[in-house]
GROMACS .gro file of C-alpha atoms in nm:
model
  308
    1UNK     CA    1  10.493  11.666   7.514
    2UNK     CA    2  10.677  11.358   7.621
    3UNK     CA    3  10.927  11.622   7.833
    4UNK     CA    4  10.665  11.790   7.988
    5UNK     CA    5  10.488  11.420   8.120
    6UNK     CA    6  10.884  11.328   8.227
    7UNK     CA    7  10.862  11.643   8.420
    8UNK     CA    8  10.525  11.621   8.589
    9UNK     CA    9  10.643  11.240   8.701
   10UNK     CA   10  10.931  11.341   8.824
   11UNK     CA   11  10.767  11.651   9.021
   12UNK     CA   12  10.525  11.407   9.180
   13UNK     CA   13  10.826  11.157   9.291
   14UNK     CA   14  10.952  11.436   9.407
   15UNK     CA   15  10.636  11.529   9.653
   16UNK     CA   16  10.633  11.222   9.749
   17UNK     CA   17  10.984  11.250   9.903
   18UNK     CA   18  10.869  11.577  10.074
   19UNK     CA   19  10.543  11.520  10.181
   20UNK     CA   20  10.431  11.236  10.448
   21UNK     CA   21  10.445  10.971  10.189
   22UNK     CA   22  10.830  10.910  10.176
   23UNK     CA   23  10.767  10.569  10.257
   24UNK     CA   24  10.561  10.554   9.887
   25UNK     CA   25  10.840  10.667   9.721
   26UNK     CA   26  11.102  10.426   9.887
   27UNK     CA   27  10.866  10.180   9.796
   28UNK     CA   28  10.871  10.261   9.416
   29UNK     CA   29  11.275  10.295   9.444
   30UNK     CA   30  11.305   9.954   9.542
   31UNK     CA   31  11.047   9.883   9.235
   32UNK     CA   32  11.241  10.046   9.006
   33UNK     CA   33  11.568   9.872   9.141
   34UNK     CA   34  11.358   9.514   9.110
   35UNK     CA   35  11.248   9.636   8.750
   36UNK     CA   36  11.539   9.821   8.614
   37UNK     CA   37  11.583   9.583   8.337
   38UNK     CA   38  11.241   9.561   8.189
   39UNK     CA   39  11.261   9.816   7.931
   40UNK     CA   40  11.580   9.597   7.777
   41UNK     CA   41  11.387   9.249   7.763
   42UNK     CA   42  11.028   9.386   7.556
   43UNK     CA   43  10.899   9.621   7.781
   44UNK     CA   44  10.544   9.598   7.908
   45UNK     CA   45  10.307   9.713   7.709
   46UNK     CA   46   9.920   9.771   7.793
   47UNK     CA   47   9.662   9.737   7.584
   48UNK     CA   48   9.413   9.924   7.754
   49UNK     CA   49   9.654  10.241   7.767
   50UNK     CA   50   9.762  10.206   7.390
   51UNK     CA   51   9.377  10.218   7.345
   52UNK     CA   52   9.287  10.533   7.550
   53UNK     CA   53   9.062  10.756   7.317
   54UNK     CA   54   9.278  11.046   7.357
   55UNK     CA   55   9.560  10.877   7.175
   56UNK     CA   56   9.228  10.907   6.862
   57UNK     CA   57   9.171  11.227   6.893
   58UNK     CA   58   9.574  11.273   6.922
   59UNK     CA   59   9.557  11.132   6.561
   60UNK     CA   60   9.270  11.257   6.399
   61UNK     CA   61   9.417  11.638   6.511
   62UNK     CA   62   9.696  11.646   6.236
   63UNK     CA   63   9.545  11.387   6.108
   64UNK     CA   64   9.778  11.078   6.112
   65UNK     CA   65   9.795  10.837   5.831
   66UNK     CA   66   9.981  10.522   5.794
   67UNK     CA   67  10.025  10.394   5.435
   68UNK     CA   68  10.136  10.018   5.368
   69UNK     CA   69  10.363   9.971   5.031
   70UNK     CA   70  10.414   9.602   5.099
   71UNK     CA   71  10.298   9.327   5.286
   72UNK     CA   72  10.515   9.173   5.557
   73UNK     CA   73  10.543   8.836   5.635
   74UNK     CA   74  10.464   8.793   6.050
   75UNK     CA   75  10.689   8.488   6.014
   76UNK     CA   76  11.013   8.733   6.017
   77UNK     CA   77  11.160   9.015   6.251
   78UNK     CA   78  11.188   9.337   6.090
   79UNK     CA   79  11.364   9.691   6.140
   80UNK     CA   80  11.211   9.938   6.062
   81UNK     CA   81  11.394  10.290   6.041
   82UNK     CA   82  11.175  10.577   6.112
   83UNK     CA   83  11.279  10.935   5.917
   84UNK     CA   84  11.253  11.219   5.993
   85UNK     CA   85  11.338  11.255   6.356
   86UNK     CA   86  11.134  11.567   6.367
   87UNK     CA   87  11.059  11.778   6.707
   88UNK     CA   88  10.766  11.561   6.841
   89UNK     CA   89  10.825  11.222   6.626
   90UNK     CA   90  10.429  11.195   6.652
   91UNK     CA   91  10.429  10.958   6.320
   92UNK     CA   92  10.638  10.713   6.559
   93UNK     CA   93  10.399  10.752   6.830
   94UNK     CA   94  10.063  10.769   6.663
   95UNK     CA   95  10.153  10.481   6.437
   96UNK     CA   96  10.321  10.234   6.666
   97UNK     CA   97  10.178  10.320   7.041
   98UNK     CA   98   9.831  10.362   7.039
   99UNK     CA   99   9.528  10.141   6.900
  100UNK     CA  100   9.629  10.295   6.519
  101UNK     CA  101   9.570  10.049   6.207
  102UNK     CA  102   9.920   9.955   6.230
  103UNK     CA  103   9.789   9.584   6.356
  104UNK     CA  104   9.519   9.564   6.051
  105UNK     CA  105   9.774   9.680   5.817
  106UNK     CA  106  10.040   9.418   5.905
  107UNK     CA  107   9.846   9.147   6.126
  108UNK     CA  108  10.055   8.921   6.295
  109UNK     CA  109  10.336   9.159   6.360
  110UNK     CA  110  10.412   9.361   6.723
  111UNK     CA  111  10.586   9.704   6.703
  112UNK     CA  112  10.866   9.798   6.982
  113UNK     CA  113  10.938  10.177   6.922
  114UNK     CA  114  11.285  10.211   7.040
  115UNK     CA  115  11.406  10.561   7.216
  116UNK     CA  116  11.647  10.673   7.477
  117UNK     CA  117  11.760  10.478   7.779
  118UNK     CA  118  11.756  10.766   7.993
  119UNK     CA  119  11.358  10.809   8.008
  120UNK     CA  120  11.351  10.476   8.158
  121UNK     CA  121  11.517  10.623   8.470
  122UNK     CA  122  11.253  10.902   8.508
  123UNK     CA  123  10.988  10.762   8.770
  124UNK     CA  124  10.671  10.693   8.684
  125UNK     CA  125  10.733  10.841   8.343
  126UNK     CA  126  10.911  10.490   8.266
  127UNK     CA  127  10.557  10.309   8.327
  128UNK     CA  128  10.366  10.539   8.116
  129UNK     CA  129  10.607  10.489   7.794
  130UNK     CA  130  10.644  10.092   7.857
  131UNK     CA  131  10.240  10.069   7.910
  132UNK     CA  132  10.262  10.184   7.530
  133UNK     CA  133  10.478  10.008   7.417
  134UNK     CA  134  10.817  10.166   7.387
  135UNK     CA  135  11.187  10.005   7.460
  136UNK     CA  136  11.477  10.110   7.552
  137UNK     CA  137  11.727  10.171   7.215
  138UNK     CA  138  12.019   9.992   7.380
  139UNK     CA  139  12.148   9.693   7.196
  140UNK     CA  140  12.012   9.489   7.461
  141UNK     CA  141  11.677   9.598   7.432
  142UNK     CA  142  11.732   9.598   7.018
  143UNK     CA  143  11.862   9.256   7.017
  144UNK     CA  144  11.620   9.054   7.252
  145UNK     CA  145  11.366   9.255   7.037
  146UNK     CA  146  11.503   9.084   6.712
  147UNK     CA  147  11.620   8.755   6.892
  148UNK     CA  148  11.256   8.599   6.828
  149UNK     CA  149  11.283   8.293   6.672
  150UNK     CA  150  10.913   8.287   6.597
  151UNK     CA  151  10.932   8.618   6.417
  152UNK     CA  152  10.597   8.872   6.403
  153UNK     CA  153  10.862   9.119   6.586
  154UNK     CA  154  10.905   9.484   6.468
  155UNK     CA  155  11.201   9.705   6.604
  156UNK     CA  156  11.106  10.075   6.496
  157UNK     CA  157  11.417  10.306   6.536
  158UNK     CA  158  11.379  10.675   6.450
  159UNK     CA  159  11.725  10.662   6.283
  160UNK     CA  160  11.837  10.998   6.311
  161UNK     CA  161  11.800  11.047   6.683
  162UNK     CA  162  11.825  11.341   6.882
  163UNK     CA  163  12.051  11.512   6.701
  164UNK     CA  164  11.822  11.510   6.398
  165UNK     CA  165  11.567  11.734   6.537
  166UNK     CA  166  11.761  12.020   6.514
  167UNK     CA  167  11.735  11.985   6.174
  168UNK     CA  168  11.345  11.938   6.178
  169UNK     CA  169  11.243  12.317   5.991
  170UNK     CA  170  10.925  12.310   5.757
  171UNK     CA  171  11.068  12.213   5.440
  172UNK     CA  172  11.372  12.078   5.566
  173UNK     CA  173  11.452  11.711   5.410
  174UNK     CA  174  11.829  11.684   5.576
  175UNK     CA  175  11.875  11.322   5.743
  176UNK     CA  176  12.189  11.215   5.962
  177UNK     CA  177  12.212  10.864   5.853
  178UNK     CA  178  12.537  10.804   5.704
  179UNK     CA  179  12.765  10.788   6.008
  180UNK     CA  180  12.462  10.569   6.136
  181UNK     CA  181  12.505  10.199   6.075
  182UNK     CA  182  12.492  10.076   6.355
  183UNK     CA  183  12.126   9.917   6.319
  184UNK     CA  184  12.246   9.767   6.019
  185UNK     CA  185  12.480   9.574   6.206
  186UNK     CA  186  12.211   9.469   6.433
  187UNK     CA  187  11.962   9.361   6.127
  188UNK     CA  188  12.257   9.173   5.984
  189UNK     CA  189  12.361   8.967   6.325
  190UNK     CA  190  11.965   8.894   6.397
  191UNK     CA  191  11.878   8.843   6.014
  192UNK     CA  192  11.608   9.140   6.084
  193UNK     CA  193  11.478   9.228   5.716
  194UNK     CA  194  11.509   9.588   5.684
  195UNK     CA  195  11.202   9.846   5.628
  196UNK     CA  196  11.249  10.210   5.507
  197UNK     CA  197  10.996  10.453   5.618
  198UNK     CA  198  10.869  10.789   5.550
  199UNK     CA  199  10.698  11.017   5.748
  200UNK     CA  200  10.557  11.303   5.546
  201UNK     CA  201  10.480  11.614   5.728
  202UNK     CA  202  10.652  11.525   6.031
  203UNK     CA  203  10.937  11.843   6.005
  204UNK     CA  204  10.591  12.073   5.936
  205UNK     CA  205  10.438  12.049   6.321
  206UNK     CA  206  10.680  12.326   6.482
  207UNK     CA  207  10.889  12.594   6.379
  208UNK     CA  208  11.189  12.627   6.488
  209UNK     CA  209  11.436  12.949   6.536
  210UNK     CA  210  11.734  12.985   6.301
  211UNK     CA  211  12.030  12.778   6.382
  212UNK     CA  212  12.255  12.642   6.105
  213UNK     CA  213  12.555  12.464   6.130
  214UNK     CA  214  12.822  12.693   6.247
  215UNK     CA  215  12.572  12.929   6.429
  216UNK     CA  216  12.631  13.012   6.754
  217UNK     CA  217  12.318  12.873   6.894
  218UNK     CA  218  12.339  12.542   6.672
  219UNK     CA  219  12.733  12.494   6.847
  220UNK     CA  220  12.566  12.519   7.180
  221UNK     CA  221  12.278  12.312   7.115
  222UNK     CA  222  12.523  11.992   6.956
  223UNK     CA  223  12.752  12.063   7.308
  224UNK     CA  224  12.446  12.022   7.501
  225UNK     CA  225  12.312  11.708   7.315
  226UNK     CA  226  12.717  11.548   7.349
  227UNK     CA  227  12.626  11.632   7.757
  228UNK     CA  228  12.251  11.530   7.878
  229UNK     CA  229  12.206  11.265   7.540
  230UNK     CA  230  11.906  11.426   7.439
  231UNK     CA  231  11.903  11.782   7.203
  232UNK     CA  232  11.761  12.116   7.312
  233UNK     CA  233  11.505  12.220   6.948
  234UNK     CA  234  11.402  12.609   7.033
  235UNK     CA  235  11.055  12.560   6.873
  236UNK     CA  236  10.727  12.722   6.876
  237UNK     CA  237  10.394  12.673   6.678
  238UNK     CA  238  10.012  12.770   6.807
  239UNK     CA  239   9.836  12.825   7.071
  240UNK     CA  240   9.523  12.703   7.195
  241UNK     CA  241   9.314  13.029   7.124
  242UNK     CA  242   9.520  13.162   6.819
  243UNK     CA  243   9.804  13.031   6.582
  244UNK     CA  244  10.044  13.287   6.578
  245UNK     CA  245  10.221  13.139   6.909
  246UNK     CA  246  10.238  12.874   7.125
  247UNK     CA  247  10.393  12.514   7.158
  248UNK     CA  248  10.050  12.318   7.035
  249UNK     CA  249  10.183  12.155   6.703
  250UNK     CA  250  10.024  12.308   6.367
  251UNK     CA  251   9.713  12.108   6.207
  252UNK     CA  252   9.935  11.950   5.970
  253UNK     CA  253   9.857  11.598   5.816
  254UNK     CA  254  10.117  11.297   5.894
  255UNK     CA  255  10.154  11.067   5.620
  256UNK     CA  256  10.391  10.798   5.756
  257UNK     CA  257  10.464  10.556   5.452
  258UNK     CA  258  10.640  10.201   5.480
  259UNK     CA  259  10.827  10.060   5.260
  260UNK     CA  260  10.901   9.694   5.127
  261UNK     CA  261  11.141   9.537   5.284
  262UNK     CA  262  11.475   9.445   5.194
  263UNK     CA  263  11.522   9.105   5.236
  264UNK     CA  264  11.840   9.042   5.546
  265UNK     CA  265  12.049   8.684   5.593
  266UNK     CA  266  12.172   8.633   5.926
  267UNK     CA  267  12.538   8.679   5.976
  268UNK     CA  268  12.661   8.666   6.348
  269UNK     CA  269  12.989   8.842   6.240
  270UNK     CA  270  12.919   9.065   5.958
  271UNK     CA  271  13.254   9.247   5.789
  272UNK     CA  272  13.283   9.582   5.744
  273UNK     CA  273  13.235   9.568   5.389
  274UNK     CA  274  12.931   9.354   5.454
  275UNK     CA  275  12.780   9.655   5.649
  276UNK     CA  276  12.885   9.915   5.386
  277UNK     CA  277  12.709   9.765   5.136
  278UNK     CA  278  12.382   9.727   5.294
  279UNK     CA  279  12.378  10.078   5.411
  280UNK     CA  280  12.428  10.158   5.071
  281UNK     CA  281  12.115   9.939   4.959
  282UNK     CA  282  11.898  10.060   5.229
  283UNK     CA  283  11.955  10.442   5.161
  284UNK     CA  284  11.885  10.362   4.762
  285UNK     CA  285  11.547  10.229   4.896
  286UNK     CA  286  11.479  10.486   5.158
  287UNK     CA  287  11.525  10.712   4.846
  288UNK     CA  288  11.337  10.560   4.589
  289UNK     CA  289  11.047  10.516   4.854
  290UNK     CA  290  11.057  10.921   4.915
  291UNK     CA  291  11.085  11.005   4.545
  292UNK     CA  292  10.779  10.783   4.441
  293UNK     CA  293  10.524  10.923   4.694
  294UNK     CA  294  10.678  11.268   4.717
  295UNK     CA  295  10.403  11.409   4.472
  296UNK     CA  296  10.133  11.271   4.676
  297UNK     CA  297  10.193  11.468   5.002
  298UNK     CA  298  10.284  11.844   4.855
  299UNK     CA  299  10.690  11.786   4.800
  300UNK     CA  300  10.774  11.946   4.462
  301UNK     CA  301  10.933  11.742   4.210
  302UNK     CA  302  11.283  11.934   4.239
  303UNK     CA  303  11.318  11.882   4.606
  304UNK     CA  304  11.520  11.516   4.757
  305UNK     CA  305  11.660  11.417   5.052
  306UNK     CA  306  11.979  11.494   5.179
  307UNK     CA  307  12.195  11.288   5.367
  308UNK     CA  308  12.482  11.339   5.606
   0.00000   0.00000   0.00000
Protein backbone atom coordinates (compact mmCIF):
# COMPACT_ATOMS: atom_id res chain seq x y z
CA UNK A 1 0.00 0.00 0.00
CA UNK A 2 2.63 2.37 1.21
CA UNK A 3 4.55 1.58 -2.46
CA UNK A 4 1.72 2.17 -4.39
CA UNK A 5 1.04 5.97 -2.45
CA UNK A 6 5.17 6.44 -3.05
CA UNK A 7 4.33 5.79 -6.60
CA UNK A 8 1.25 7.92 -7.18
CA UNK A 9 3.43 10.96 -5.41
CA UNK A 10 6.06 10.51 -7.35
CA UNK A 11 3.85 10.26 -10.70
CA UNK A 12 2.25 13.56 -9.76
CA UNK A 13 5.86 15.32 -9.15
CA UNK A 14 6.47 14.02 -12.09
CA UNK A 15 3.38 15.88 -14.05
CA UNK A 16 4.19 18.61 -12.53
CA UNK A 17 7.64 18.72 -14.26
CA UNK A 18 5.83 18.05 -17.61
CA UNK A 19 2.91 19.94 -17.53
CA UNK A 20 2.75 23.98 -17.22
CA UNK A 21 3.35 23.85 -13.57
CA UNK A 22 7.21 23.27 -13.54
CA UNK A 23 7.52 26.24 -11.60
CA UNK A 24 5.28 24.17 -8.67
CA UNK A 25 7.56 21.59 -8.68
CA UNK A 26 10.82 23.78 -8.45
CA UNK A 27 9.09 25.28 -5.77
CA UNK A 28 8.64 22.02 -3.72
CA UNK A 29 12.48 21.07 -4.68
CA UNK A 30 13.70 23.95 -2.98
CA UNK A 31 11.15 22.82 -0.01
CA UNK A 32 12.43 19.66 0.17
CA UNK A 33 16.13 21.01 0.05
CA UNK A 34 14.98 23.64 3.06
CA UNK A 35 13.33 20.51 4.85
CA UNK A 36 15.57 17.64 4.10
CA UNK A 37 16.38 17.13 7.66
CA UNK A 38 13.02 17.00 9.28
CA UNK A 39 12.37 13.43 9.23
CA UNK A 40 15.88 13.04 11.45
CA UNK A 41 14.88 15.67 14.26
CA UNK A 42 10.90 14.11 15.18
CA UNK A 43 9.25 14.46 12.12
CA UNK A 44 5.98 16.34 11.86
CA UNK A 45 3.25 14.69 12.73
CA UNK A 46 -0.57 15.80 12.23
CA UNK A 47 -3.13 15.13 14.25
CA UNK A 48 -5.87 15.68 12.07
CA UNK A 49 -4.33 13.12 9.42
CA UNK A 50 -3.49 10.41 12.14
CA UNK A 51 -7.27 10.89 12.86
CA UNK A 52 -8.77 10.48 9.33
CA UNK A 53 -11.68 7.86 9.66
CA UNK A 54 -10.29 5.74 7.05
CA UNK A 55 -7.28 4.91 9.14
CA UNK A 56 -10.81 3.22 11.53
CA UNK A 57 -12.14 1.47 9.12
CA UNK A 58 -8.33 0.45 8.08
CA UNK A 59 -8.43 -1.17 11.60
CA UNK A 60 -11.64 -2.50 12.21
CA UNK A 61 -11.08 -4.54 8.54
CA UNK A 62 -8.63 -7.20 10.04
CA UNK A 63 -9.54 -6.07 12.95
CA UNK A 64 -6.51 -4.53 14.81
CA UNK A 65 -5.96 -4.99 18.45
CA UNK A 66 -3.40 -3.60 20.70
CA UNK A 67 -2.93 -5.43 24.04
CA UNK A 68 -0.98 -3.69 27.02
CA UNK A 69 1.07 -6.31 29.40
CA UNK A 70 2.54 -3.51 31.48
CA UNK A 71 2.26 -0.09 32.29
CA UNK A 72 4.95 2.37 31.21
CA UNK A 73 6.12 5.09 33.03
CA UNK A 74 5.79 8.52 30.56
CA UNK A 75 8.69 9.77 32.68
CA UNK A 76 11.21 7.43 30.51
CA UNK A 77 12.10 6.91 26.69
CA UNK A 78 11.45 3.57 25.49
CA UNK A 79 12.29 1.19 22.42
CA UNK A 80 10.14 -0.65 21.39
CA UNK A 81 11.01 -3.54 18.81
CA UNK A 82 8.23 -4.42 16.57
CA UNK A 83 8.19 -8.41 15.25
CA UNK A 84 7.28 -9.69 12.75
CA UNK A 85 8.29 -7.52 9.86
CA UNK A 86 5.55 -9.03 7.83
CA UNK A 87 4.56 -7.82 4.08
CA UNK A 88 2.38 -4.76 5.06
CA UNK A 89 3.63 -4.19 8.88
CA UNK A 90 -0.10 -2.92 9.40
CA UNK A 91 0.23 -3.74 13.38
CA UNK A 92 3.05 -0.89 13.20
CA UNK A 93 0.86 1.34 11.35
CA UNK A 94 -2.56 0.81 12.82
CA UNK A 95 -1.15 0.87 16.31
CA UNK A 96 1.28 3.76 16.25
CA UNK A 97 -0.03 6.21 13.23
CA UNK A 98 -3.49 6.71 13.38
CA UNK A 99 -5.97 7.86 16.30
CA UNK A 100 -5.67 3.89 17.73
CA UNK A 101 -5.87 3.41 21.72
CA UNK A 102 -2.23 3.40 21.77
CA UNK A 103 -2.48 7.04 23.69
CA UNK A 104 -5.26 5.61 26.30
CA UNK A 105 -3.27 2.58 26.77
CA UNK A 106 0.02 4.33 27.67
CA UNK A 107 -1.01 8.15 28.31
CA UNK A 108 1.70 10.37 28.47
CA UNK A 109 3.87 8.62 25.97
CA UNK A 110 4.38 9.72 21.92
CA UNK A 111 5.18 6.92 19.42
CA UNK A 112 7.87 7.66 16.45
CA UNK A 113 7.57 4.56 14.09
CA UNK A 114 10.92 4.39 12.58
CA UNK A 115 11.35 3.06 8.73
CA UNK A 116 13.60 3.64 5.82
CA UNK A 117 15.41 6.83 4.96
CA UNK A 118 14.82 6.47 1.43
CA UNK A 119 10.88 7.20 1.54
CA UNK A 120 11.76 10.49 2.86
CA UNK A 121 13.24 11.38 -0.56
CA UNK A 122 10.02 10.41 -2.45
CA UNK A 123 8.02 13.82 -2.95
CA UNK A 124 5.06 14.38 -1.45
CA UNK A 125 5.03 10.82 -0.21
CA UNK A 126 7.56 12.18 2.58
CA UNK A 127 4.64 14.62 3.89
CA UNK A 128 2.06 12.04 3.98
CA UNK A 129 4.27 9.50 6.26
CA UNK A 130 5.66 12.49 8.58
CA UNK A 131 1.86 13.94 8.90
CA UNK A 132 1.50 10.41 10.69
CA UNK A 133 3.94 10.27 12.44
CA UNK A 134 6.79 8.23 11.10
CA UNK A 135 10.82 8.98 11.25
CA UNK A 136 13.42 8.28 9.50
CA UNK A 137 15.43 4.89 11.09
CA UNK A 138 18.82 6.59 10.83
CA UNK A 139 20.67 6.95 14.06
CA UNK A 140 20.07 10.50 13.85
CA UNK A 141 16.55 10.34 13.71
CA UNK A 142 16.76 7.25 16.50
CA UNK A 143 18.87 9.21 18.77
CA UNK A 144 17.22 12.77 18.88
CA UNK A 145 14.09 10.48 19.27
CA UNK A 146 15.59 8.97 22.56
CA UNK A 147 17.69 12.16 23.49
CA UNK A 148 14.52 13.57 25.52
CA UNK A 149 15.42 14.41 28.73
CA UNK A 150 11.81 14.76 29.77
CA UNK A 151 11.03 11.24 28.65
CA UNK A 152 7.15 10.23 27.38
CA UNK A 153 9.23 9.30 24.02
CA UNK A 154 8.63 5.95 22.19
CA UNK A 155 11.04 4.80 19.31
CA UNK A 156 9.12 1.80 17.55
CA UNK A 157 11.57 -0.15 15.24
CA UNK A 158 10.22 -3.11 13.27
CA UNK A 159 13.46 -5.01 14.08
CA UNK A 160 13.71 -7.28 11.36
CA UNK A 161 13.52 -4.86 8.48
CA UNK A 162 13.18 -5.44 4.98
CA UNK A 163 14.80 -8.37 4.73
CA UNK A 164 12.35 -10.00 7.14
CA UNK A 165 9.45 -9.90 4.92
CA UNK A 166 10.58 -12.40 2.80
CA UNK A 167 10.16 -14.55 5.44
CA UNK A 168 6.51 -13.31 6.25
CA UNK A 169 4.43 -16.92 5.00
CA UNK A 170 1.20 -17.82 7.07
CA UNK A 171 2.58 -19.78 9.77
CA UNK A 172 5.95 -18.68 9.47
CA UNK A 173 7.52 -17.56 13.05
CA UNK A 174 11.35 -17.05 11.60
CA UNK A 175 12.83 -13.58 12.95
CA UNK A 176 16.30 -12.03 11.79
CA UNK A 177 17.32 -10.54 15.00
CA UNK A 178 20.49 -11.96 16.04
CA UNK A 179 22.96 -10.19 13.76
CA UNK A 180 20.69 -7.15 14.81
CA UNK A 181 21.98 -5.24 17.80
CA UNK A 182 22.38 -2.39 16.74
CA UNK A 183 19.22 -0.76 18.59
CA UNK A 184 20.52 -2.20 21.58
CA UNK A 185 23.40 -0.11 21.35
CA UNK A 186 21.25 2.82 20.86
CA UNK A 187 18.88 1.90 24.08
CA UNK A 188 22.09 1.45 26.02
CA UNK A 189 23.87 5.01 24.98
CA UNK A 190 20.29 6.91 25.50
CA UNK A 191 19.28 4.70 28.64
CA UNK A 192 15.98 3.87 26.39
CA UNK A 193 14.23 0.95 28.49
CA UNK A 194 13.60 -1.72 26.12
CA UNK A 195 9.95 -3.13 25.07
CA UNK A 196 9.39 -6.50 23.28
CA UNK A 197 6.43 -6.73 21.11
CA UNK A 198 4.31 -9.14 19.36
CA UNK A 199 2.24 -8.84 16.58
CA UNK A 200 0.01 -11.85 16.15
CA UNK A 201 -1.37 -12.42 12.78
CA UNK A 202 0.74 -10.06 11.08
CA UNK A 203 2.68 -12.99 8.65
CA UNK A 204 -1.30 -14.21 7.94
CA UNK A 205 -2.41 -10.95 5.63
CA UNK A 206 -0.65 -12.18 2.24
CA UNK A 207 0.62 -15.16 0.79
CA UNK A 208 3.52 -15.28 -0.58
CA UNK A 209 5.13 -17.62 -3.52
CA UNK A 210 7.74 -20.23 -2.52
CA UNK A 211 11.17 -18.96 -2.00
CA UNK A 212 13.47 -20.57 0.60
CA UNK A 213 16.83 -19.89 1.30
CA UNK A 214 18.93 -21.18 -1.48
CA UNK A 215 16.06 -20.86 -4.09
CA UNK A 216 16.67 -19.21 -7.01
CA UNK A 217 14.11 -16.58 -6.59
CA UNK A 218 14.98 -16.03 -2.74
CA UNK A 219 19.02 -15.36 -4.12
CA UNK A 220 17.61 -12.76 -6.39
CA UNK A 221 15.30 -11.20 -4.10
CA UNK A 222 18.34 -10.79 -1.04
CA UNK A 223 20.65 -9.26 -4.29
CA UNK A 224 17.95 -6.91 -4.94
CA UNK A 225 17.30 -5.87 -1.25
CA UNK A 226 21.63 -5.49 -0.87
CA UNK A 227 20.86 -2.91 -4.18
CA UNK A 228 17.59 -0.52 -3.81
CA UNK A 229 17.56 -1.09 0.46
CA UNK A 230 14.18 -2.19 0.40
CA UNK A 231 13.07 -6.22 -0.47
CA UNK A 232 10.95 -7.32 -3.41
CA UNK A 233 7.94 -10.02 -1.30
CA UNK A 234 6.04 -11.74 -4.51
CA UNK A 235 2.69 -11.77 -2.61
CA UNK A 236 -0.88 -12.07 -3.36
CA UNK A 237 -4.12 -12.41 -1.21
CA UNK A 238 -7.95 -11.25 -2.30
CA UNK A 239 -9.59 -9.32 -4.30
CA UNK A 240 -12.20 -6.91 -3.89
CA UNK A 241 -15.10 -9.09 -5.44
CA UNK A 242 -13.67 -12.62 -4.53
CA UNK A 243 -10.79 -14.11 -2.32
CA UNK A 244 -9.11 -16.37 -4.41
CA UNK A 245 -6.78 -13.43 -5.89
CA UNK A 246 -5.79 -10.18 -5.54
CA UNK A 247 -3.36 -7.92 -3.41
CA UNK A 248 -6.28 -6.72 -0.72
CA UNK A 249 -4.84 -8.33 2.56
CA UNK A 250 -7.02 -11.38 4.01
CA UNK A 251 -9.64 -10.49 6.94
CA UNK A 252 -7.29 -11.66 9.41
CA UNK A 253 -7.28 -10.26 13.08
CA UNK A 254 -3.96 -8.31 14.34
CA UNK A 255 -3.23 -8.84 17.82
CA UNK A 256 -0.17 -6.64 18.48
CA UNK A 257 0.91 -7.39 22.21
CA UNK A 258 3.51 -5.24 24.31
CA UNK A 259 5.50 -6.32 26.59
CA UNK A 260 7.04 -5.02 30.01
CA UNK A 261 9.86 -3.41 29.72
CA UNK A 262 13.25 -4.22 30.57
CA UNK A 263 14.58 -1.77 32.63
CA UNK A 264 18.06 0.13 30.52
CA UNK A 265 21.00 2.35 32.47
CA UNK A 266 22.57 4.79 30.36
CA UNK A 267 26.03 4.00 29.22
CA UNK A 268 27.54 6.48 26.57
CA UNK A 269 30.18 3.79 25.65
CA UNK A 270 28.73 0.47 26.11
CA UNK A 271 31.37 -2.71 25.56
CA UNK A 272 30.78 -5.31 23.47
CA UNK A 273 30.07 -7.65 26.10
CA UNK A 274 27.73 -5.08 27.55
CA UNK A 275 25.67 -5.32 24.25
CA UNK A 276 25.83 -9.16 24.10
CA UNK A 277 24.31 -9.56 27.13
CA UNK A 278 21.37 -7.43 26.71
CA UNK A 279 20.54 -8.90 23.43
CA UNK A 280 20.56 -11.97 25.15
CA UNK A 281 18.00 -10.62 27.88
CA UNK A 282 15.81 -8.99 25.43
CA UNK A 283 15.36 -12.12 23.12
CA UNK A 284 14.57 -14.29 26.55
CA UNK A 285 11.75 -11.68 27.00
CA UNK A 286 10.65 -11.35 23.44
CA UNK A 287 10.29 -15.18 23.94
CA UNK A 288 8.65 -15.59 27.05
CA UNK A 289 6.17 -12.73 25.89
CA UNK A 290 5.30 -14.99 22.59
CA UNK A 291 5.07 -18.26 24.53
CA UNK A 292 2.60 -16.83 27.21
CA UNK A 293 -0.02 -15.37 24.79
CA UNK A 294 0.62 -17.83 21.99
CA UNK A 295 -2.57 -19.89 23.04
CA UNK A 296 -4.68 -16.89 22.95
CA UNK A 297 -4.34 -16.00 19.22
CA UNK A 298 -4.52 -19.74 17.45
CA UNK A 299 -0.50 -20.68 17.73
CA UNK A 300 -0.35 -24.35 18.83
CA UNK A 301 1.51 -25.17 21.82
CA UNK A 302 4.42 -27.03 19.80
CA UNK A 303 5.18 -24.14 17.58
CA UNK A 304 8.15 -21.10 18.87
CA UNK A 305 9.98 -18.66 17.34
CA UNK A 306 12.96 -18.99 15.52
CA UNK A 307 15.71 -16.77 15.39
CA UNK A 308 18.54 -16.06 13.00
Amino acid sequence: FSSLVAEVCCGFFVILILGNFWFLAVLYLLWLYLDWETPCTGGRRSQWVRSWTVWKYFREYFPIHLIKTSDLNPNHNYLLGFHPHGVLVAGAFGNFCTGASFKNLFPGLTPYLHIMPIWFGCPFFREYVMSAGMVSASKESVSYVLNNERGGHASVIVIGGAEESLNAHPGSLTLNILKRKGFIKMALKHGAHLVPVFSFGENELFKQVANPKGSWLRNIQEKLQKIMGFALPLFHARGVFQYSFGLIPYRQPIHTVVGSPIPVKRNLNPTTEEIEQLHALYLQKLRKLFEEHKRNYGIPEHKSLIFE
